[in-house]
mmCIF file of C-alpha atoms in Angstrom:
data_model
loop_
_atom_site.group_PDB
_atom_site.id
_atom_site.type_symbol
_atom_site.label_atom_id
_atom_site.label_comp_id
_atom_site.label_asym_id
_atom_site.label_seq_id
_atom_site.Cartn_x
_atom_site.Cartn_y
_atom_site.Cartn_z
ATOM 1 C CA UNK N 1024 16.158 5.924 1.298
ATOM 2 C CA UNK N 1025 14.679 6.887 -1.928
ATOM 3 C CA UNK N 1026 12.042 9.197 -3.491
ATOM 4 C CA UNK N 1027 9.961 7.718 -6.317
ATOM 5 C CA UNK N 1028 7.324 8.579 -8.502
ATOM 6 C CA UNK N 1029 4.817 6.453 -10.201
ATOM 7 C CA UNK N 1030 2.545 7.111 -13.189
ATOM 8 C CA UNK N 1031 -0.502 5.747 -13.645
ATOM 9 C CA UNK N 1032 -0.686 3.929 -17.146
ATOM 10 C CA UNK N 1033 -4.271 4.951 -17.630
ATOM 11 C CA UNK N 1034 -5.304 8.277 -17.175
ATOM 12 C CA UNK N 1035 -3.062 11.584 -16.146
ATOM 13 C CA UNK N 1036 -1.967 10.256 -12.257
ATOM 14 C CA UNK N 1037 1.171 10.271 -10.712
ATOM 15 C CA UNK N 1038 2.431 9.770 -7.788
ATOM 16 C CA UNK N 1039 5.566 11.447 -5.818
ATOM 17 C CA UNK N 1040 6.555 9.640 -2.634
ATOM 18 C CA UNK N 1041 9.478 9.709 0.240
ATOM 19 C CA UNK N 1042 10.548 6.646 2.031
ATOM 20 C CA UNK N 1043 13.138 7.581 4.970
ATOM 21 C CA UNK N 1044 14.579 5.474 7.731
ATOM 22 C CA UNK N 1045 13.674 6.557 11.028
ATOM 23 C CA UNK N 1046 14.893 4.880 14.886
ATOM 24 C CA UNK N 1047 12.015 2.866 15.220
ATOM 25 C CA UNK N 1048 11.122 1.929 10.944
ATOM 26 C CA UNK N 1049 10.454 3.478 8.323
ATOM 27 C CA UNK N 1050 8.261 6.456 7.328
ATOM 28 C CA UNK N 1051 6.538 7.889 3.651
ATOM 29 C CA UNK N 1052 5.220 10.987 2.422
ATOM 30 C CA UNK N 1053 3.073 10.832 -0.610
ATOM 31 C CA UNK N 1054 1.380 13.575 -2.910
ATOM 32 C CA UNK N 1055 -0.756 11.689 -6.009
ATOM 33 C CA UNK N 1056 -3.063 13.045 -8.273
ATOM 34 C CA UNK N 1057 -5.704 10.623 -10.076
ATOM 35 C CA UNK N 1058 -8.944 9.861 -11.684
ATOM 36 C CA UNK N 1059 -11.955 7.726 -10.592
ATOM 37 C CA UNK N 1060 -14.905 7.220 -12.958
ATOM 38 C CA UNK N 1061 -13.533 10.362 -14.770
ATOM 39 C CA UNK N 1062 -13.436 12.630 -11.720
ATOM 40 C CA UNK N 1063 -10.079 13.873 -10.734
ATOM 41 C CA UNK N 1064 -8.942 13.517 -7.160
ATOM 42 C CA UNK N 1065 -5.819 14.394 -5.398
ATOM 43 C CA UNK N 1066 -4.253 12.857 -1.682
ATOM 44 C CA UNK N 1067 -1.426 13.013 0.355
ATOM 45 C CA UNK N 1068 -0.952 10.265 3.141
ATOM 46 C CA UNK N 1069 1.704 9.507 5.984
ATOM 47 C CA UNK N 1070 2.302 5.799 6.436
ATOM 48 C CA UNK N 1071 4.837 4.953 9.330
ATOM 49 C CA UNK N 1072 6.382 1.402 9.806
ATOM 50 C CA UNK N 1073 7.720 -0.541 12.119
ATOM 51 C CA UNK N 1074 11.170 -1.818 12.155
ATOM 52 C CA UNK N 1075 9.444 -5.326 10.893
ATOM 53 C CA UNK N 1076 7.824 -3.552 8.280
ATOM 54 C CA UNK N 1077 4.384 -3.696 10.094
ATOM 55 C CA UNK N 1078 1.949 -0.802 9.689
ATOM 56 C CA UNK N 1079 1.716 1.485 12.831
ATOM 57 C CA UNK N 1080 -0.009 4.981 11.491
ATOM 58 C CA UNK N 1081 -2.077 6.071 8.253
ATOM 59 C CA UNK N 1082 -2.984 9.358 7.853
ATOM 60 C CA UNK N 1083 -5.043 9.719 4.095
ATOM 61 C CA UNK N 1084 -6.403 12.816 2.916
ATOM 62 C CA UNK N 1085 -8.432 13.838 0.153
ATOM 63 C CA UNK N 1086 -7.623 17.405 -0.797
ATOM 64 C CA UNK N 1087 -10.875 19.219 -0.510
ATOM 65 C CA UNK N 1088 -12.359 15.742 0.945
ATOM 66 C CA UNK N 1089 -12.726 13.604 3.336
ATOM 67 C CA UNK N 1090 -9.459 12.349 5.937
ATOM 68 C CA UNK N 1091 -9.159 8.729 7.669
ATOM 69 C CA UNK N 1092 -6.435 8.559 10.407
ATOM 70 C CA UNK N 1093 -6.002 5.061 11.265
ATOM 71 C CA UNK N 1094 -3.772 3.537 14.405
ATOM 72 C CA UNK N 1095 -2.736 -0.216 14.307
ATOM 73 C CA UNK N 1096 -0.547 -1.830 17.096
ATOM 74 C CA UNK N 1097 1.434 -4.191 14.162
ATOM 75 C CA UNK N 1098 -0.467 -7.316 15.665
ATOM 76 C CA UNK N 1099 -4.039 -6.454 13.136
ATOM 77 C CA UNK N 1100 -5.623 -4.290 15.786
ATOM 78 C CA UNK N 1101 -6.908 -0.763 14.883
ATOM 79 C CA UNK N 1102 -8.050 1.647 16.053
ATOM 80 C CA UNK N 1103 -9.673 5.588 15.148
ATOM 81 C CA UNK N 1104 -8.784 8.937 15.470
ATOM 82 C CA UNK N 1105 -10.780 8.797 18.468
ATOM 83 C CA UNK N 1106 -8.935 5.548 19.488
ATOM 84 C CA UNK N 1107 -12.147 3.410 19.011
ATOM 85 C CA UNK N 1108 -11.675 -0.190 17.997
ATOM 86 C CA UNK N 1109 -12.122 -0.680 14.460
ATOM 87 C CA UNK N 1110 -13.200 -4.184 13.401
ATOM 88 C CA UNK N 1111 -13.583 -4.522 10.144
ATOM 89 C CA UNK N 1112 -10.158 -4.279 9.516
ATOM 90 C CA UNK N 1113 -9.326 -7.063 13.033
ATOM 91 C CA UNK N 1114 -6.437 -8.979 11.835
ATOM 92 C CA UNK N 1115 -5.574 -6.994 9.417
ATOM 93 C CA UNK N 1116 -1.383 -5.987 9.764
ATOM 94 C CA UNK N 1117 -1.010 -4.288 5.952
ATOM 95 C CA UNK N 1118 -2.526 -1.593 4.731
ATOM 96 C CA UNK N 1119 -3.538 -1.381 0.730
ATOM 97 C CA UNK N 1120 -4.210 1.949 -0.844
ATOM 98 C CA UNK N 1121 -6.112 1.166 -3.940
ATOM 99 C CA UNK N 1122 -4.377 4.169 -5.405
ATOM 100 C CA UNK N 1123 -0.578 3.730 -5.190
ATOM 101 C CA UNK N 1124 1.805 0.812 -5.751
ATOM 102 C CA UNK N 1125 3.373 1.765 -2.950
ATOM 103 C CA UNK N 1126 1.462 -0.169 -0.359
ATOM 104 C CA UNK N 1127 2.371 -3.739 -2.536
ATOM 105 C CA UNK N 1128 6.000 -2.681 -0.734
ATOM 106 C CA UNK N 1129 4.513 -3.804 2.833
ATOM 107 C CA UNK N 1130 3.981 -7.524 2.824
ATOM 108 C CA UNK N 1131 6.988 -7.815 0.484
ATOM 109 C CA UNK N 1132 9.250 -6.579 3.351
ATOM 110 C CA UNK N 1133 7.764 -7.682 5.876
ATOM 111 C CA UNK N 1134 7.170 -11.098 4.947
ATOM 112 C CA UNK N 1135 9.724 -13.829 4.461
ATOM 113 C CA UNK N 1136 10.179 -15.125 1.114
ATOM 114 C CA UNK N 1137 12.078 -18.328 -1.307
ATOM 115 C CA UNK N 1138 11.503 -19.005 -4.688
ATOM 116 C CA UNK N 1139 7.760 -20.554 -5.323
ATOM 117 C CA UNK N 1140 6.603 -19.420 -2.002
ATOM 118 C CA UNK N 1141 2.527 -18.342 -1.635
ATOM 119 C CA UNK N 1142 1.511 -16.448 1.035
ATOM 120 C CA UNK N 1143 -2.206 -15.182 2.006
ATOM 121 C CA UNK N 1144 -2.267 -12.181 3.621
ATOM 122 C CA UNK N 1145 -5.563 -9.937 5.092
ATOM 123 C CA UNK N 1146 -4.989 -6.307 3.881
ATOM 124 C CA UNK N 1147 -7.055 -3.150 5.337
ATOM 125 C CA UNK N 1148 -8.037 -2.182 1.502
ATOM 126 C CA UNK N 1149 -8.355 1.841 1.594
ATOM 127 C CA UNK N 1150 -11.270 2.668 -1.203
ATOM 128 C CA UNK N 1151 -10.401 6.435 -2.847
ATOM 129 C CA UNK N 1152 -11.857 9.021 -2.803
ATOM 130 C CA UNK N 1153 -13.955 7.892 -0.038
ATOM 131 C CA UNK N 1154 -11.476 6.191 2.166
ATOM 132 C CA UNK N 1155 -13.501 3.589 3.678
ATOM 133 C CA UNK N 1156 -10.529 0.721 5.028
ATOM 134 C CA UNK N 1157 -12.261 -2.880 4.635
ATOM 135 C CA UNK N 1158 -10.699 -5.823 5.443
ATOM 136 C CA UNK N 1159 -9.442 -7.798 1.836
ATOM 137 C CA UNK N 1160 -7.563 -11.051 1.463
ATOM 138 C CA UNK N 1161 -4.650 -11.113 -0.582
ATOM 139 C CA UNK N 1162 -2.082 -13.480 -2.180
ATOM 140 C CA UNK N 1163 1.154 -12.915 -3.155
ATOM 141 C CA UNK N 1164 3.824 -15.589 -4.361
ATOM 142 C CA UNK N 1165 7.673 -14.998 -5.009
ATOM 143 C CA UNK N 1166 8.462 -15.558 -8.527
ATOM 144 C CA UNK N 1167 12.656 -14.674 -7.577
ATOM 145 C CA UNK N 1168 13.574 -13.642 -4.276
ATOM 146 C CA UNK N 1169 14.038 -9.457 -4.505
ATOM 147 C CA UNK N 1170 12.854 -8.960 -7.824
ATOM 148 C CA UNK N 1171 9.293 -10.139 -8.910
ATOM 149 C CA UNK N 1172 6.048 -11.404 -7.159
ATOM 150 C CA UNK N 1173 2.614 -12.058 -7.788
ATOM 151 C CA UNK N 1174 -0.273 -10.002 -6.351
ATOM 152 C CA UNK N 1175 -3.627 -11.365 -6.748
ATOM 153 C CA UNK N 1176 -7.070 -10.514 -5.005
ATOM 154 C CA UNK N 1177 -8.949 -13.307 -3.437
ATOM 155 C CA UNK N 1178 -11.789 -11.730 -3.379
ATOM 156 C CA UNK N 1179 -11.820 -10.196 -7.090
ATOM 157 C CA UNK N 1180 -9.114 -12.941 -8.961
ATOM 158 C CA UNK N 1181 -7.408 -9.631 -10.301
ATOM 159 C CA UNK N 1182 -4.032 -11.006 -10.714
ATOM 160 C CA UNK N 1183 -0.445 -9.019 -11.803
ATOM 161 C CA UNK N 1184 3.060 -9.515 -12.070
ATOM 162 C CA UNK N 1185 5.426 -6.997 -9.913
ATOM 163 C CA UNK N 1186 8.525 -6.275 -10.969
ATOM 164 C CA UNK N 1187 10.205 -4.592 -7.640
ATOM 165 C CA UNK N 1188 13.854 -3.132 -7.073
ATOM 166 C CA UNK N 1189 15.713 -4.415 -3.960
ATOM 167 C CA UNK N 1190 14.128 -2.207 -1.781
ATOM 168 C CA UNK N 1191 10.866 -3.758 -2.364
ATOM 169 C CA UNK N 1192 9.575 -0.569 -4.436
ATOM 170 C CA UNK N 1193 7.423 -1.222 -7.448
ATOM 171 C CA UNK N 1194 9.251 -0.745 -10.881
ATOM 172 C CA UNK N 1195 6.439 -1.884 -13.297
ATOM 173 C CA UNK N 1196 2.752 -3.316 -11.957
ATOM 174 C CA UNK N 1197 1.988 -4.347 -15.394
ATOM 175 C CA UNK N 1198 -1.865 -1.984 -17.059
ATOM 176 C CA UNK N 1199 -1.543 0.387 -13.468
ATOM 177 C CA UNK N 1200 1.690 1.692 -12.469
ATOM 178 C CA UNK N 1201 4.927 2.297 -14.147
ATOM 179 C CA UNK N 1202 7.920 3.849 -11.789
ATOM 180 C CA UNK N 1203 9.421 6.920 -13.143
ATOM 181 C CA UNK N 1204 12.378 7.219 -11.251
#
């Protein structure tokens, strides 16, 4: 599986990330650097998948900052570091780190797609550099099977056209993030 990097179109971030098969899914390692209202920030998360593509384990730190270590069972239950219940993000199955293009990767796998197809989806929507995971409904709809989608936010009407290699990774997320290798 591949490593990629990303650069941010606006601003001085990038992004370097690892995507491996494991047994039981998939796993990533990710190092990005970034700004937010003008003040720099730097992360590194662990994301592990399940075989469906389903979002078992996020581990998010901000160097220097705060950490959220999140647990879901696949099904939208999650659950702490302390393995308390969390439900603002109930129902949620996909996480969606505001920071990366990365996370656009999940529902594409995971989901089932033809031509013209619309799907709604209910994301746990990881703020940085603060990390607080809120529950966000998103839509995405297959332009061509494998190659390009449209993301937009229901709750904001931000809207973009993906361009994606066949491994679901973002090439090109049109004003945000443009894949280096």
């Amino acid at each position: 599986m591949p490593q990629v990097r990303w650069k941010m179109q606006s601003g001085s971030g990038i992004e370097h990330l690892v995507l491996q098969s494991q047994p039981d899914g998939y796993s990533v390692e990710s190092v990005l650097t970034g700004e937010n209202s003008d003040r720099p920030y730097a992360i590194q998360y662990s994301l592990r998948c399940d075989k469906s593509w389903r979002t078992r384990f996020l581990s998010i730190q901000v160097i220097g900052g705060a950490t959220l270590v999140i647990h879901g069972d696949g099904e939208g239950h999650w659950t702490d570091e302390q393995l308390d219940e969390i439900p603002d993000i109930e129902g949620c199955v996909d996480v969606d780190i505001v920071a990366t293009p990365f996370t656009n990767t999940l529902p594409i796998r995971r989901l089932t797609w033809h031509k013209g197809m619309q799907q709604r989806i209910a994301v746990a929507w990881v703020s940085i550099p603060d990390l607080q995971a809120v529950r966000a409904d998103q839509i995405y709809t297959c332009i061509e099977p494998g190659s390009r989608f449209r993301y937009e936010s229901a709750d904001s009407g931000f809207t973009a056209e993906l361009e994606v290699d066949s491994d679901g990774l973002v090439i090109d997320y049109p004003e945000l993030f443009e894949r280096l290798r």
